[in-house]
Short mmCIF file of C-alpha atoms in Angstrom, two decimals:
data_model
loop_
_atom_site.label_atom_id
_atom_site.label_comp_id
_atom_site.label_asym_id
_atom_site.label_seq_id
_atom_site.Cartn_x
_atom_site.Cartn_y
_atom_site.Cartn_z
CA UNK L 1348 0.00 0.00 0.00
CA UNK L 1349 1.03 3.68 -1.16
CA UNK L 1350 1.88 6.30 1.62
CA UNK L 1351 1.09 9.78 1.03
CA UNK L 1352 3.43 12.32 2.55
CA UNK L 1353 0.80 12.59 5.80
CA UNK L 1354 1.00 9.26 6.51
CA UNK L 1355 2.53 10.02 9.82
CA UNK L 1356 0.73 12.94 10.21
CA UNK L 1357 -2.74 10.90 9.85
CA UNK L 1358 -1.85 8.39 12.70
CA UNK L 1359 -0.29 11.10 15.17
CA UNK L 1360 -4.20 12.64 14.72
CA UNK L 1361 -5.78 9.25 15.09
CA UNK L 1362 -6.87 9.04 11.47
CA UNK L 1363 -8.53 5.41 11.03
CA UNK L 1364 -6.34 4.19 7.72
CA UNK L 1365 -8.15 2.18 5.06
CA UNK L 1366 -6.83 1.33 2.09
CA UNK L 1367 -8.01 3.28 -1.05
CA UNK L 1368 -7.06 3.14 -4.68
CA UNK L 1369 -3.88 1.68 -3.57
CA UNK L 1370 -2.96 3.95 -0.96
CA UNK L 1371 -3.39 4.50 3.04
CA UNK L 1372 -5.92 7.10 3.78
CA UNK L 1373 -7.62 7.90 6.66
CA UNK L 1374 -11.69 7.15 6.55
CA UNK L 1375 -12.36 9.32 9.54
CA UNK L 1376 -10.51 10.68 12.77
CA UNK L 1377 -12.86 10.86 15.24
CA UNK L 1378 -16.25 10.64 13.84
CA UNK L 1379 -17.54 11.24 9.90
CA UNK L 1380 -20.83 13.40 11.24
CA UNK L 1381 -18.44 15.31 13.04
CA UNK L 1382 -15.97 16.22 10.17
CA UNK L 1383 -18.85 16.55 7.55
CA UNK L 1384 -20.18 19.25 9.83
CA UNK L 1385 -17.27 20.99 10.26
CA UNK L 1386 -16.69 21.65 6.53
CA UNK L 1387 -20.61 23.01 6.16
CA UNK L 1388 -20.27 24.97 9.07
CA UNK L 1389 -16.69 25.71 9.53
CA UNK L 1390 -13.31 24.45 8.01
CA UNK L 1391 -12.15 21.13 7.45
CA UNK L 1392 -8.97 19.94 5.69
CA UNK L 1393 -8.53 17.03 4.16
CA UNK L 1394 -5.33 15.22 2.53
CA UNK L 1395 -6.02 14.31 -1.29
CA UNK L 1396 -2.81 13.71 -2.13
CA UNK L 1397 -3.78 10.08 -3.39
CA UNK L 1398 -5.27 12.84 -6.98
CA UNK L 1399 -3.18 11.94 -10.24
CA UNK L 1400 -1.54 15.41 -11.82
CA UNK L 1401 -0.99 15.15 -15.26
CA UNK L 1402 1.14 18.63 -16.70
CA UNK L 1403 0.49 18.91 -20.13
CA UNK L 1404 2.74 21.49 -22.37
CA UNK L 1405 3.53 22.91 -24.86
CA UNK L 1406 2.45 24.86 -28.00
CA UNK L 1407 -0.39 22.57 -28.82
CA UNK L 1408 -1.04 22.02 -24.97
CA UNK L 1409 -4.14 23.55 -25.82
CA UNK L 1410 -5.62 21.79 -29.23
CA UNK L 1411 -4.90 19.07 -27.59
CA UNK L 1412 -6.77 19.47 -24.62
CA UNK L 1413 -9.51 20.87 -26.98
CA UNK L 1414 -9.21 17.08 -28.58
CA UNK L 1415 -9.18 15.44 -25.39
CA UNK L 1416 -11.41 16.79 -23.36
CA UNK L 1417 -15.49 17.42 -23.58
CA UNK L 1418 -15.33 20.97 -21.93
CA UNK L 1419 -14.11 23.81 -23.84
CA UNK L 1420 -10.65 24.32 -23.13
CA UNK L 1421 -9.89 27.03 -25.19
CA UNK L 1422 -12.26 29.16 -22.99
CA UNK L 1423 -10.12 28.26 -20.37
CA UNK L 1424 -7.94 31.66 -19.32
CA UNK L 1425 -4.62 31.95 -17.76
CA UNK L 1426 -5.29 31.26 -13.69
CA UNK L 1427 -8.55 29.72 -14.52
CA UNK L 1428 -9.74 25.95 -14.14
CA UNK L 1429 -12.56 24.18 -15.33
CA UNK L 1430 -14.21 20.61 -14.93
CA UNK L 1431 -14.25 18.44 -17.25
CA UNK L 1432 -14.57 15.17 -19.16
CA UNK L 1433 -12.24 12.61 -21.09
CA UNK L 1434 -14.72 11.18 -23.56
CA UNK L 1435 -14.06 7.61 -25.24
CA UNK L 1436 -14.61 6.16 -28.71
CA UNK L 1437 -17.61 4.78 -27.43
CA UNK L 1438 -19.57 7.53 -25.98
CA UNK L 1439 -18.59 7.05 -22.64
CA UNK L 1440 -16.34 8.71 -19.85
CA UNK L 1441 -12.56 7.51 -19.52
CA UNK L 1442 -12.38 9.98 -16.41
CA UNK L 1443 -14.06 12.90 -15.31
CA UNK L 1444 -11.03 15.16 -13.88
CA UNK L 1445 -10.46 19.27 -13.18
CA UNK L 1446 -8.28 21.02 -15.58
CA UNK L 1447 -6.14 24.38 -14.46
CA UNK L 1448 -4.53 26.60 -17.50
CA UNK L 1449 -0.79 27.63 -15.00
CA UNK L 1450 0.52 29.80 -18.35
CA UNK L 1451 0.23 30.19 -22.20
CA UNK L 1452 1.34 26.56 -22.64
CA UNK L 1453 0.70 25.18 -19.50
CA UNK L 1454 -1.86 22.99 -17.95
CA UNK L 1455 -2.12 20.90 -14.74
CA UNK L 1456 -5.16 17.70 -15.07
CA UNK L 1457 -6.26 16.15 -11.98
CA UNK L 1458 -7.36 12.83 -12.22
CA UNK L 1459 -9.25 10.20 -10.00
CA UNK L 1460 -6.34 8.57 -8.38
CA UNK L 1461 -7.68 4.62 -9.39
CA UNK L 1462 -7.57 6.38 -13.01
CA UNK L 1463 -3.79 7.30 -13.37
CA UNK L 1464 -2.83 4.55 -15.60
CA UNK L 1465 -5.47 4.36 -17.34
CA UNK L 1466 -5.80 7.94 -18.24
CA UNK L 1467 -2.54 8.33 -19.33
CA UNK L 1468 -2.59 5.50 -21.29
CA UNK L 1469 -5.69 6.87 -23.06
CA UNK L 1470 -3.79 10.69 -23.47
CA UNK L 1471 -0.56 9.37 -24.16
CA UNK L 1472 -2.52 7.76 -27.29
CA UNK L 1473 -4.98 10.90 -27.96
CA UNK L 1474 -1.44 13.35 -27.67
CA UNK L 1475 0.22 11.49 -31.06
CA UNK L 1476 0.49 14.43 -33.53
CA UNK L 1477 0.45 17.15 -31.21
CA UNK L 1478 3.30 19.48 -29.80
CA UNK L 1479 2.51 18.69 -26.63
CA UNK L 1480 4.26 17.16 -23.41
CA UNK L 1481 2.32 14.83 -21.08
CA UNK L 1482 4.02 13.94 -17.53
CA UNK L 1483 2.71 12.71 -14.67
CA UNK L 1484 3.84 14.43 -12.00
CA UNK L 1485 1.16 12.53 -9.23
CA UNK L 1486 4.44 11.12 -7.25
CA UNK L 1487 5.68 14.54 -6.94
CA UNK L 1488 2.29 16.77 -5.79
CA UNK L 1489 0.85 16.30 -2.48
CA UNK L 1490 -2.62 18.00 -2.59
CA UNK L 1491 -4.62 19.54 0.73
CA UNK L 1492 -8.05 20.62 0.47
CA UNK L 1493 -8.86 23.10 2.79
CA UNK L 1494 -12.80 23.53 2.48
CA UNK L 1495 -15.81 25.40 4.49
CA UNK L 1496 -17.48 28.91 4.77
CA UNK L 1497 -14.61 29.74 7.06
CA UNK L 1498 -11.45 28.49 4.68
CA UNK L 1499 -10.86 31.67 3.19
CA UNK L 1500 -10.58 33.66 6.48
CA UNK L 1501 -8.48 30.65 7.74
CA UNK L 1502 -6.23 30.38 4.77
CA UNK L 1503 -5.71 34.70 4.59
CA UNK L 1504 -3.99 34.37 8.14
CA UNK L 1505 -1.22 32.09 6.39
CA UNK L 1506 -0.91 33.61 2.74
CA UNK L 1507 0.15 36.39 0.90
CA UNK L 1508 -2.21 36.46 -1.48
CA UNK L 1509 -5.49 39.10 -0.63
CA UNK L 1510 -7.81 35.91 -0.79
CA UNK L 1511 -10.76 38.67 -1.67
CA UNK L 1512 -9.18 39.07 -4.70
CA UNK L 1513 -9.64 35.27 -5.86
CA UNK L 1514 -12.89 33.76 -7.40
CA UNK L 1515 -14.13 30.70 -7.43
CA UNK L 1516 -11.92 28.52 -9.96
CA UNK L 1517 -8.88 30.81 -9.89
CA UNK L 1518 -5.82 29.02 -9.65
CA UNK L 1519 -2.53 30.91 -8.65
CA UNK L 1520 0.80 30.19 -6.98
CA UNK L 1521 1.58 31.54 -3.50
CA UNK L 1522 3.08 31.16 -0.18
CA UNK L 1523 1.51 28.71 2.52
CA UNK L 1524 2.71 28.86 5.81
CA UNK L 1525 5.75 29.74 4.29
CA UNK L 1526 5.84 27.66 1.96
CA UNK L 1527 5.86 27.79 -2.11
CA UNK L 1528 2.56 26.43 -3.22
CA UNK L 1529 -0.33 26.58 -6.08
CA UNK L 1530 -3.38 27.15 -4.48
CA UNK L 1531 -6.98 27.20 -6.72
CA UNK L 1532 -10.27 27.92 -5.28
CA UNK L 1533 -11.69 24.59 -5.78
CA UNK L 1534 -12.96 21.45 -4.30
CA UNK L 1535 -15.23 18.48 -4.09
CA UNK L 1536 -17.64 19.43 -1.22
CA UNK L 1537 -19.72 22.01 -2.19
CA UNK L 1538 -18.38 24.75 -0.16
CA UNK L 1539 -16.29 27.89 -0.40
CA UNK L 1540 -12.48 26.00 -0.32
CA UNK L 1541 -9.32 26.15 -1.73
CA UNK L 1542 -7.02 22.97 -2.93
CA UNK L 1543 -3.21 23.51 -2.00
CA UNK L 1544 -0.76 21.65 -4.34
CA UNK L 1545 2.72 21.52 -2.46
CA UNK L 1546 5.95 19.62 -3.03
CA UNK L 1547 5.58 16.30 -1.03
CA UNK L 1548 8.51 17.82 1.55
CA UNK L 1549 5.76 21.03 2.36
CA UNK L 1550 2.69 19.07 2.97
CA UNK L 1551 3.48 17.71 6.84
CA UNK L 1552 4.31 21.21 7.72
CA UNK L 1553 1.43 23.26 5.80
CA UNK L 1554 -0.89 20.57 7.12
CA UNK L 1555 0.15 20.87 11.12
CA UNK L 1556 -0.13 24.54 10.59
CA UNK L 1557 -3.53 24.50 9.35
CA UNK L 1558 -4.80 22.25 11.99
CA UNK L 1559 -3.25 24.59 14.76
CA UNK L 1560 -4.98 27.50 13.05
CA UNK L 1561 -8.19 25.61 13.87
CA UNK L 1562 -8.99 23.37 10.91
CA UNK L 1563 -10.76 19.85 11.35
CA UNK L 1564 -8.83 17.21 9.96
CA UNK L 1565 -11.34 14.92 7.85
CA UNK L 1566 -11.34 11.66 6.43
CA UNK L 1567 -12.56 9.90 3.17
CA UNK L 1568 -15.71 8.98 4.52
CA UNK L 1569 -16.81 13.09 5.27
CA UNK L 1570 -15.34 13.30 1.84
CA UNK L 1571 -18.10 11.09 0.24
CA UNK L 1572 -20.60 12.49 2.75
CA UNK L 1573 -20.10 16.11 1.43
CA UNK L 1574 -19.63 15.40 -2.02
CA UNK L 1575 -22.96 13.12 -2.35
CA UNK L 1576 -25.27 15.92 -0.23
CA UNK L 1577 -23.60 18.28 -3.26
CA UNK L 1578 -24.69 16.04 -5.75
CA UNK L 1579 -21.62 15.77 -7.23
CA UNK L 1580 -21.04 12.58 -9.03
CA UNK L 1581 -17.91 9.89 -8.20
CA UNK L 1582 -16.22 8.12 -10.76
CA UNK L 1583 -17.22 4.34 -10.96
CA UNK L 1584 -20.23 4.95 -9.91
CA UNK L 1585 -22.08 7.95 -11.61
CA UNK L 1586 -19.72 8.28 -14.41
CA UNK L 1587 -18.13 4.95 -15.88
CA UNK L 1588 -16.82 4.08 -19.00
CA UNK L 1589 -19.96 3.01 -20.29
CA UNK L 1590 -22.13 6.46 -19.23
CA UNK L 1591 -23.07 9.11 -21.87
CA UNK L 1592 -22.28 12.06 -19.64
CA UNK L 1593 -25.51 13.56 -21.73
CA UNK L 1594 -27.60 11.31 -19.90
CA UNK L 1595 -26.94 12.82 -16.40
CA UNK L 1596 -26.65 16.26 -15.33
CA UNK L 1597 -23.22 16.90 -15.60
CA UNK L 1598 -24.44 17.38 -19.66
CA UNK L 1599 -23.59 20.56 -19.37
CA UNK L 1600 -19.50 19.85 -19.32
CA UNK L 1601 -20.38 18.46 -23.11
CA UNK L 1602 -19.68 21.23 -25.82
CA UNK L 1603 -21.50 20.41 -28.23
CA UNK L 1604 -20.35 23.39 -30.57
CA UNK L 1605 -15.97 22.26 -30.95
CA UNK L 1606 -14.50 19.02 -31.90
CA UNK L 1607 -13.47 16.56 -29.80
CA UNK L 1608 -12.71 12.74 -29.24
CA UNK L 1609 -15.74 10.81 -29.03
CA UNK L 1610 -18.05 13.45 -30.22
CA UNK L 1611 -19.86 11.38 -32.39
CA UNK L 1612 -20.74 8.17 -30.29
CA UNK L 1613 -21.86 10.67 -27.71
CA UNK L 1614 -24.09 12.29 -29.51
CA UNK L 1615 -25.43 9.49 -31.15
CA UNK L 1616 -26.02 7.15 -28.17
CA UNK L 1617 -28.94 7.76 -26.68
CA UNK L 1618 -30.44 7.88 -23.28
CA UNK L 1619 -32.21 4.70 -21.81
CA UNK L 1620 -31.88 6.25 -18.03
CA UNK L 1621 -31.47 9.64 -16.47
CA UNK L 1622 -29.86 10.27 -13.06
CA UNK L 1623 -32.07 11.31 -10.37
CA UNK L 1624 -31.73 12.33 -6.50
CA UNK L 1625 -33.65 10.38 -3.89
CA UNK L 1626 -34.17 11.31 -0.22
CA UNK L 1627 -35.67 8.45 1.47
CA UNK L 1628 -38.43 8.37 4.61
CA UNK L 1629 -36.78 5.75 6.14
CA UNK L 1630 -33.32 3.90 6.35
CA UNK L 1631 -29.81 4.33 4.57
CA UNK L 1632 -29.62 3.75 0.89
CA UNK L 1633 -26.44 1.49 -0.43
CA UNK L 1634 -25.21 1.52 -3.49
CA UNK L 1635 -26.76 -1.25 -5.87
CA UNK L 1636 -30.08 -1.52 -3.70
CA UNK L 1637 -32.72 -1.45 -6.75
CA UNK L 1638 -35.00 0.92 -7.22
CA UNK L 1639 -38.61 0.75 -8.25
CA UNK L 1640 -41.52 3.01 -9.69
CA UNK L 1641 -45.05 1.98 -8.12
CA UNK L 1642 -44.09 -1.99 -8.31
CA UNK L 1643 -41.64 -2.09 -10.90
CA UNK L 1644 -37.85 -2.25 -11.10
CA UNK L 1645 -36.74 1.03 -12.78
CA UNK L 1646 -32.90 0.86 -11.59
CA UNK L 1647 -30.59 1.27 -8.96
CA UNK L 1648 -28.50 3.14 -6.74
CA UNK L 1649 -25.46 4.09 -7.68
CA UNK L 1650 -24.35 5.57 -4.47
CA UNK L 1651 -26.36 5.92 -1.50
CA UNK L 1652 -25.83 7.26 2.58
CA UNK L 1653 -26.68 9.16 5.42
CA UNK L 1654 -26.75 12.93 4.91
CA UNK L 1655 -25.84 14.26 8.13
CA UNK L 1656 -27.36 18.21 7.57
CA UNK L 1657 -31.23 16.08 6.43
CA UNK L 1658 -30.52 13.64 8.74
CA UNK L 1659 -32.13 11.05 6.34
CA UNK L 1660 -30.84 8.92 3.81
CA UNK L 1661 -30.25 10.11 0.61
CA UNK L 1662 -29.15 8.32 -2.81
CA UNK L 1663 -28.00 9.06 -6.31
CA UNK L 1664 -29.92 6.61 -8.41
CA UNK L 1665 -30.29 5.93 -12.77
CA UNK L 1666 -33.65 4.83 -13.22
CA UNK L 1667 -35.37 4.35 -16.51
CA UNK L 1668 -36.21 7.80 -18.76
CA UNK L 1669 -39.78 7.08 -18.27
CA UNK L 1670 -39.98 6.05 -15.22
CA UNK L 1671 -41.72 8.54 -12.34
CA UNK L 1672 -42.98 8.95 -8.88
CA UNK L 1673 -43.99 7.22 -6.63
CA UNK L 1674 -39.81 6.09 -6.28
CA UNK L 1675 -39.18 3.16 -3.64
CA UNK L 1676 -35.85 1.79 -2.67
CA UNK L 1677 -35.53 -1.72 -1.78
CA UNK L 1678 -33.81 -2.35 1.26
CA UNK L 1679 -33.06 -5.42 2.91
CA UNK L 1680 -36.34 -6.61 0.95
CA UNK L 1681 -38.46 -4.16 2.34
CA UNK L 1682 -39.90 -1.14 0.10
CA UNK L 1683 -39.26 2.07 1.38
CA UNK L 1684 -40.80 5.66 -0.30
CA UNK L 1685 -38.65 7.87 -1.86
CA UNK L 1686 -39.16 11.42 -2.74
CA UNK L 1687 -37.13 12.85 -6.04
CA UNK L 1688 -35.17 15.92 -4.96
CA UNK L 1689 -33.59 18.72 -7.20
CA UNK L 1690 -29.65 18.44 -6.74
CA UNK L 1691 -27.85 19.29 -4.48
CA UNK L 1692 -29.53 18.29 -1.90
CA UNK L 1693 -28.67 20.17 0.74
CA UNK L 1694 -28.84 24.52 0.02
CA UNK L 1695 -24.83 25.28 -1.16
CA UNK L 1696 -23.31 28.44 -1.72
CA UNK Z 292 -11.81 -0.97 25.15
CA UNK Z 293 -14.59 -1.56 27.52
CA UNK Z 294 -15.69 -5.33 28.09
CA UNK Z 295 -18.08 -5.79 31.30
CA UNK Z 296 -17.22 -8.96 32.98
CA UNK Z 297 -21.20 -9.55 34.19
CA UNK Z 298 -22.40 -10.85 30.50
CA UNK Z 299 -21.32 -13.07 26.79
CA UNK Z 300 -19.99 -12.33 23.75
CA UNK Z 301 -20.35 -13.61 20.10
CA UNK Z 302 -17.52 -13.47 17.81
CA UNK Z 303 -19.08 -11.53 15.62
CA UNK Z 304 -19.04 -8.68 18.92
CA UNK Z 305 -22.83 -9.20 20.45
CA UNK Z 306 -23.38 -8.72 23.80
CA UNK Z 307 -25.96 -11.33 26.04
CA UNK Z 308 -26.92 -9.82 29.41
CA UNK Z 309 -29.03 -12.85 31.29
CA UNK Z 310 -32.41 -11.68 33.19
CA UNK Z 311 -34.51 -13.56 34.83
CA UNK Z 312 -35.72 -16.07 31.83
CA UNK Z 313 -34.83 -13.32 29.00
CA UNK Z 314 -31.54 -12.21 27.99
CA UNK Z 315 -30.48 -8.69 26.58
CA UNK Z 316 -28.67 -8.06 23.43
CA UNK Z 317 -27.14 -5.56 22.37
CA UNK Z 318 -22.91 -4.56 20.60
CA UNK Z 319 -20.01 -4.68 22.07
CA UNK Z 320 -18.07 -1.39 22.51
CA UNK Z 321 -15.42 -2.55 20.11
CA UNK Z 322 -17.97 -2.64 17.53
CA UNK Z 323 -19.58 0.49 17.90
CA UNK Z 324 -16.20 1.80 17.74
CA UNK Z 325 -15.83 0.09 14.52
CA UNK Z 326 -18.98 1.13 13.28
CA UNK Z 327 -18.62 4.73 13.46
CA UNK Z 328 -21.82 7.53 13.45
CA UNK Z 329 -24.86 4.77 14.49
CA UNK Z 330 -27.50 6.44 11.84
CA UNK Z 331 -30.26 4.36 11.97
CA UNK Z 332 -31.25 1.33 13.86
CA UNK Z 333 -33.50 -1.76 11.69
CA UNK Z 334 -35.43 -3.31 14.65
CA UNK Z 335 -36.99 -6.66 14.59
CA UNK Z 336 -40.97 -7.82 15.15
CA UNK Z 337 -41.51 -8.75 18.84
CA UNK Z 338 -42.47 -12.19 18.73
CA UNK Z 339 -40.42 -13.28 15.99
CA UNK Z 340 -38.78 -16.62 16.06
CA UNK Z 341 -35.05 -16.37 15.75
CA UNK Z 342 -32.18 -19.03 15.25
CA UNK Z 343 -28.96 -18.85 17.05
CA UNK Z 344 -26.69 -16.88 14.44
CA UNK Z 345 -29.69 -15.29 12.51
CA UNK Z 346 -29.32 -11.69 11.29
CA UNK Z 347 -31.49 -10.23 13.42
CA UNK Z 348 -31.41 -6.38 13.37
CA UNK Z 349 -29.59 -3.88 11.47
CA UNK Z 350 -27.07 -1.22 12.47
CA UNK Z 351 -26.31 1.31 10.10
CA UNK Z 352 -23.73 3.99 10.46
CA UNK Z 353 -22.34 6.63 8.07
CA UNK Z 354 -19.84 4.58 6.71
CA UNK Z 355 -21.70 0.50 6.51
CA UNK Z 356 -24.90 -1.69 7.27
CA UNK Z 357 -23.70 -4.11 9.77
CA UNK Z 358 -26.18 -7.13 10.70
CA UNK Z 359 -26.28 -8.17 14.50
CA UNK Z 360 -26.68 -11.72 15.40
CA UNK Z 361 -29.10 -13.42 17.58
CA UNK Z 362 -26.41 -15.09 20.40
CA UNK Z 363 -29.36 -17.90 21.05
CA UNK Z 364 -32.51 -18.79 19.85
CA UNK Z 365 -35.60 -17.64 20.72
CA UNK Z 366 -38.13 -15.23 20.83
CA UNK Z 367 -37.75 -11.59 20.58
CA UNK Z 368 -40.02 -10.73 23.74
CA UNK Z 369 -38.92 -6.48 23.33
CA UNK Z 370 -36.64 -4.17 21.48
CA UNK Z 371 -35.47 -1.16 22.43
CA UNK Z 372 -37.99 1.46 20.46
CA UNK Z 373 -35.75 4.29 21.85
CA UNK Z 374 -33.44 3.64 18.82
CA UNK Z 375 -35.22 4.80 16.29
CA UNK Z 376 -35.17 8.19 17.74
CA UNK Z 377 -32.00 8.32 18.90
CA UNK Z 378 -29.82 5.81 17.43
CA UNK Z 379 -26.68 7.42 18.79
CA UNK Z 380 -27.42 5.48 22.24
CA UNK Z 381 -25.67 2.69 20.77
CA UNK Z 382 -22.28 4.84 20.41
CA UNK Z 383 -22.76 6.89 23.39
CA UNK Z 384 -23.67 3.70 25.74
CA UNK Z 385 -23.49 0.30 24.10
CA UNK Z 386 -24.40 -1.88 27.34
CA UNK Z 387 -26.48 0.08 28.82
CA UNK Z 388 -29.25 2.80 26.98
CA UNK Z 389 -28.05 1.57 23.55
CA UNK Z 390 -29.41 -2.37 24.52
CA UNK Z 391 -30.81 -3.15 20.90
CA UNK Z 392 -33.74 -6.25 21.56
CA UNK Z 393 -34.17 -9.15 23.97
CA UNK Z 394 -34.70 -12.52 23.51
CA UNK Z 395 -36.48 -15.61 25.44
CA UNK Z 396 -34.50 -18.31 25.13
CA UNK Z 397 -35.18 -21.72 24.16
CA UNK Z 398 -32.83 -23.04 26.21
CA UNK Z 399 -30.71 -20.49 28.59
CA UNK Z 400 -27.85 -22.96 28.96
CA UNK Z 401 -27.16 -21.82 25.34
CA UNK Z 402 -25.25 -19.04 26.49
CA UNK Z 403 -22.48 -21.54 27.84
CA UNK Z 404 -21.60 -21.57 24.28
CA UNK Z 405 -20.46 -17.55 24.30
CA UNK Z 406 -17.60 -16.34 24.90
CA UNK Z 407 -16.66 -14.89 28.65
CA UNK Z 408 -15.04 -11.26 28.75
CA UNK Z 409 -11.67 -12.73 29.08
CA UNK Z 410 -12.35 -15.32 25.80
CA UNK Z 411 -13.83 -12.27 24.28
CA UNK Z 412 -10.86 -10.24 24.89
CA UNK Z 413 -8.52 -12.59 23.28
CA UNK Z 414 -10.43 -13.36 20.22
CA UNK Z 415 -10.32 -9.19 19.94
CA UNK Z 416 -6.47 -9.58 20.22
CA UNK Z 417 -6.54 -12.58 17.65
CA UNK Z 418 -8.52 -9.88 14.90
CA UNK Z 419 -5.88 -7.25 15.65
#
C-alpha cells in the first residue's frame, strides 16, 4: 500500500487508515458526522494527495486538450480551471477530472487517483500528432483541500495572497505557511475552499499549521458524505466508462459546438436512463439496492448514505427515462418511499 | 476498550446480558467503535422466532450496514424502540441505553456456548 506524505501525520491525529485506490488514507478521525459538519459549518482539511496530476505542455497544450477533453478548453484563461470530461470512442467517460490553465502553454489535469494509468494511457494515445508534453507528475504533488465557509478567512492568516481578490476557480501560486505552493479555489464538497498543491517535503508542515490554526482534519468517509449531499457525481459509480455524460446532469460539461474525441458516439447514443436524486423516509440507501416506480424495477442506486445536515438517507440513483414517482428503494427486501429531490440536496453556496 | 465482565460475547461482537428467563442483546463497545456515526437502527418484530446466528437487526452507520446476530434462539419478547429516535445510544452507551432487543431463550444454557469477557478479549487480540 502507497503512503502519502501525511502518513505520519494521519496516525499522530488518530486518522482510522483504510486502504483506497492503492494507498493509506484515513476514513475518519474521530467521527464522519463530526468532520462533515465541520466543513458546512466551519473548516475542514482534508489530505487528497492520493489525486493523479498530469502537466500537459507545450504549444499545442491547448488543441490538444480541446481534442481530449469534452469541456471547452480554449475558454479556459490563464489562472482559470474548469471541470471536465475525457470522452471515449464509445460515448462514454474515460475519467471525469479538473483542468487548471498555470501559463500560455501550461496545464495541470487532476485525475481520479484509481484512473492514473489508465488515463494516461488513453492521453498518451490521444497526444500522437500534437506538440505537446504529457508527464505525470502525481508522485511529486501532495494536494490539501482546505474547504468550508470559514477556509478563506483561515487560509488569509497564512498567505500572501489578498484571498478577496480570488474567485471561485482561480488558480494561482503563492506562499503557505511559508511555503511555495499553487493554491486554486476549488474542491469536491460544495463549499467555499481552496485545494493547496505543495511539493511532497511542504505538505506535513502546511498541514500541522492549518490544523493549529483551527482546521478539522477529515477523512474519506466526510469526503463522500459532502460530495454526495452536493450532488456531485464519483467516478465508478455515476460516471463509468460506459455512461453518456448527456444522460446525467453533468451534460452541461459536453460542448457540443468544438471538436473533440468521441463526439460522435456521444451524440449518437442515446439515453435509456437519467440520473435522479432520492431522499428516502426511512433507512440508509447502499449503493446497488434497486430501485422501483409503483411496483416495478426502474434501476438502482449508484451511491447511496446518510446525509448528516437532512438527517435522512439520501441516494443518487439511474432509473429508466420514463420512469416517475412514486420512487421506492428496496432495502433489505423491504420497500421504502422515496421522494425525487432537485440536486444538491442540501442549500450550497 | 470496555468489556463488562457480568455478561457473553459472540464473535461476531454481540453482547448477552441474562435476566430472569430473557436475555439482553445488544454490541459490544469494540464494535460500535468500529462502526462509526450509528444512523439508523433496523429493529426486529416482537415475537419473531429467531435461530442462534440469525441476522437479526440492522445497524447502520455513516460509513456501513452491519447485521447483528441473535447469540441464542428464541423469541424476541422487546426491542429497544428508543433507537429509532436516537440511534446514537448505541455509540454513546453500548451496554447500557443503547441495549438493541431481547430474547427468550429456548434453552438459557445456550449461552455456555459464548464467549466470557476474558475469551472475548482474546479473540479481539486474535482480529488485531
Amino acid at each position: 500500500m502507497k503512503k502519502t506524505p501525511l502518513y505520519e501525520a494521519h496516525l499522530r491525529h488518530g486518522g482510522r487508515l483504510v486502504g483506497f485506490a492503492g494507498y493509506a488514507l484515513p476514513v475518519q478521525y474521530a467521527s464522519i458526522r463530526e468532520e462533515h459538519l465541520s466543513v458546512r459549518r466551519g473548516v475542514g482539511l482534508f489530505d487528497v494527495s492520493h489525486m493523479g496530476e498530469f502537466l500537459v505542455q507545450g504549444p499545442e497544450a491547448q488543441a490538444f486538450l480541446q481534442w481530449a477533453t469534452a469541456n471547452d478548453a480554449a475558454r479556459l484563461k490563464v489562472g482559470r480551471a474548469q471541470y471536465s470530461m475525457l470522452p471515449n470512442a464509445q460515448g462514454g467517460v474515460v475519467d471525469d477530472i479538473y483542468l487548471y490553465r498555470l501559463g500560455e502553454e501550461a496545464y495541470l489535469m487532476v485525475v481520479n487517483a484509481a484512473n492514473i494509468a489508465k488515463d494516461l494511457a488513453h492521453l498518451q494515445g490521444l497526444a500522437r500528432g500534437f506538440r505537446a508534453e504529457l508527464q505525470d507528475v502525481s508522485e511529486a504533488t501532495a494536494l490539501l483541500a482546505l474547504q468550508g465557509p470559514k477556509a478563506a478567512e483561515l487560509l488569509q492568516g497564512l498567505t500572501d495572497t489578498d484571498l478577496a481578490t480570488k474567485r471561485k476557480n482561480d488558480v494561482w501560486e503563492a506562499q503557505v505557511a511559508g511555503r511555495p505552493a499553487r493554491l486554486a479555489r476549488t474542491g469536491y464538497t460544495g463549499e467555499d475552499g481552496f485545494e493547496l498543491f505543495l511539493a511532497p517535503e511542504d505538505a506535513e508542515p502546511v498541514f500541522e499549521t492549518l490544523l493549529e490554526a483551527g482546521a478539522t482534519p477529515c477523512g474519506l468517509g466526510a469526503r463522500d458524505t459532502l460530495r454526495l449531499e452536493a450532488g456531485f457525481p464519483l467516478y465508478g459509480h455515476e460516471l463509468t466508462d460506459a455512461t453518456n455524460p448527456l444522460c446525467t446532469p453533468w451534460a452541461w460539461v459536453v460542448k457540443r459546438e468544438k471538436d473533440f474525441y468521441g463526439k460522435g458516439a456521444l451524440l449518437a447514443s442515446p439515453c435509456q436512463e437519467k440520473l435522479v436524486g432520492l431522499v428516502l423516509e426511512t433507512g440508509i440507501p447502499r449503493e446497488g439496492y434497486p430501485v422501483l416506480s409503483g411496483e416495478e424495477r426502474v434501476g438502482r442506486v449508484t451511491s447511496g448514505g446518510f446525509s448528516p445536515l437532512l438527517e435522512k438517507g439520501i441516494a443518487l440513483a439511474y432509473v429508466g427515462q420514463e420512469a416517475g414517482e412514486p420512487f421506492f428503494v428496496e432495502i433489505r427486501g423491504r420497500l421504502v418511499r422515496a421522494s425525487l429531490s432537485p440536486l444538491p440536496f442540501v442549500p450550497l453556496k | 476498550m470496555d468489556i463488562p465482565k457480568d455478561r457473553f460475547y459472540t464473535k461476531t461482537h454481540e453482547w448477552a446480558l441474562p435476566e430472569g428467563d430473557t436475555v439482553l442483546v445488544g454490541i459490544t463497545d469494540y464494535a460500535q467503535d468500529a462502526l462509526g456515526d450509528v444512523v439508523y437502527v433496523e429493529l426486529p418484530e416482537v415475537g419473531r422466532k429467531v435461530e442462534k446466528g440469525e441476522a437479526v437487526a440492522v445497524v447502520e452507520s455513516v460509513k456501513t450496514a452491519s447485521d447483528i446476530y441473535a447469540p441464542v434462539a428464541g423469541e424476541v419478547v422487546e426491542v429497544n424502540a428508543a433507537l429509532e429516535k436516537t440511534p446514537e445510544l448505541i455509540n454513546q452507551d453500548p451496554y447500557g441505553e443503547g441495549w438493541i432487543f431481547r430474547i427468550r431463550p429456548l434453552d438459557i444454557d445456550h449461552l455456555d456456548d459464548l464467549l466470557d469477557a476474558e475469551g472475548y478479549q482474546e479473540a479481539l487480540e486474535g482480529e488485531a
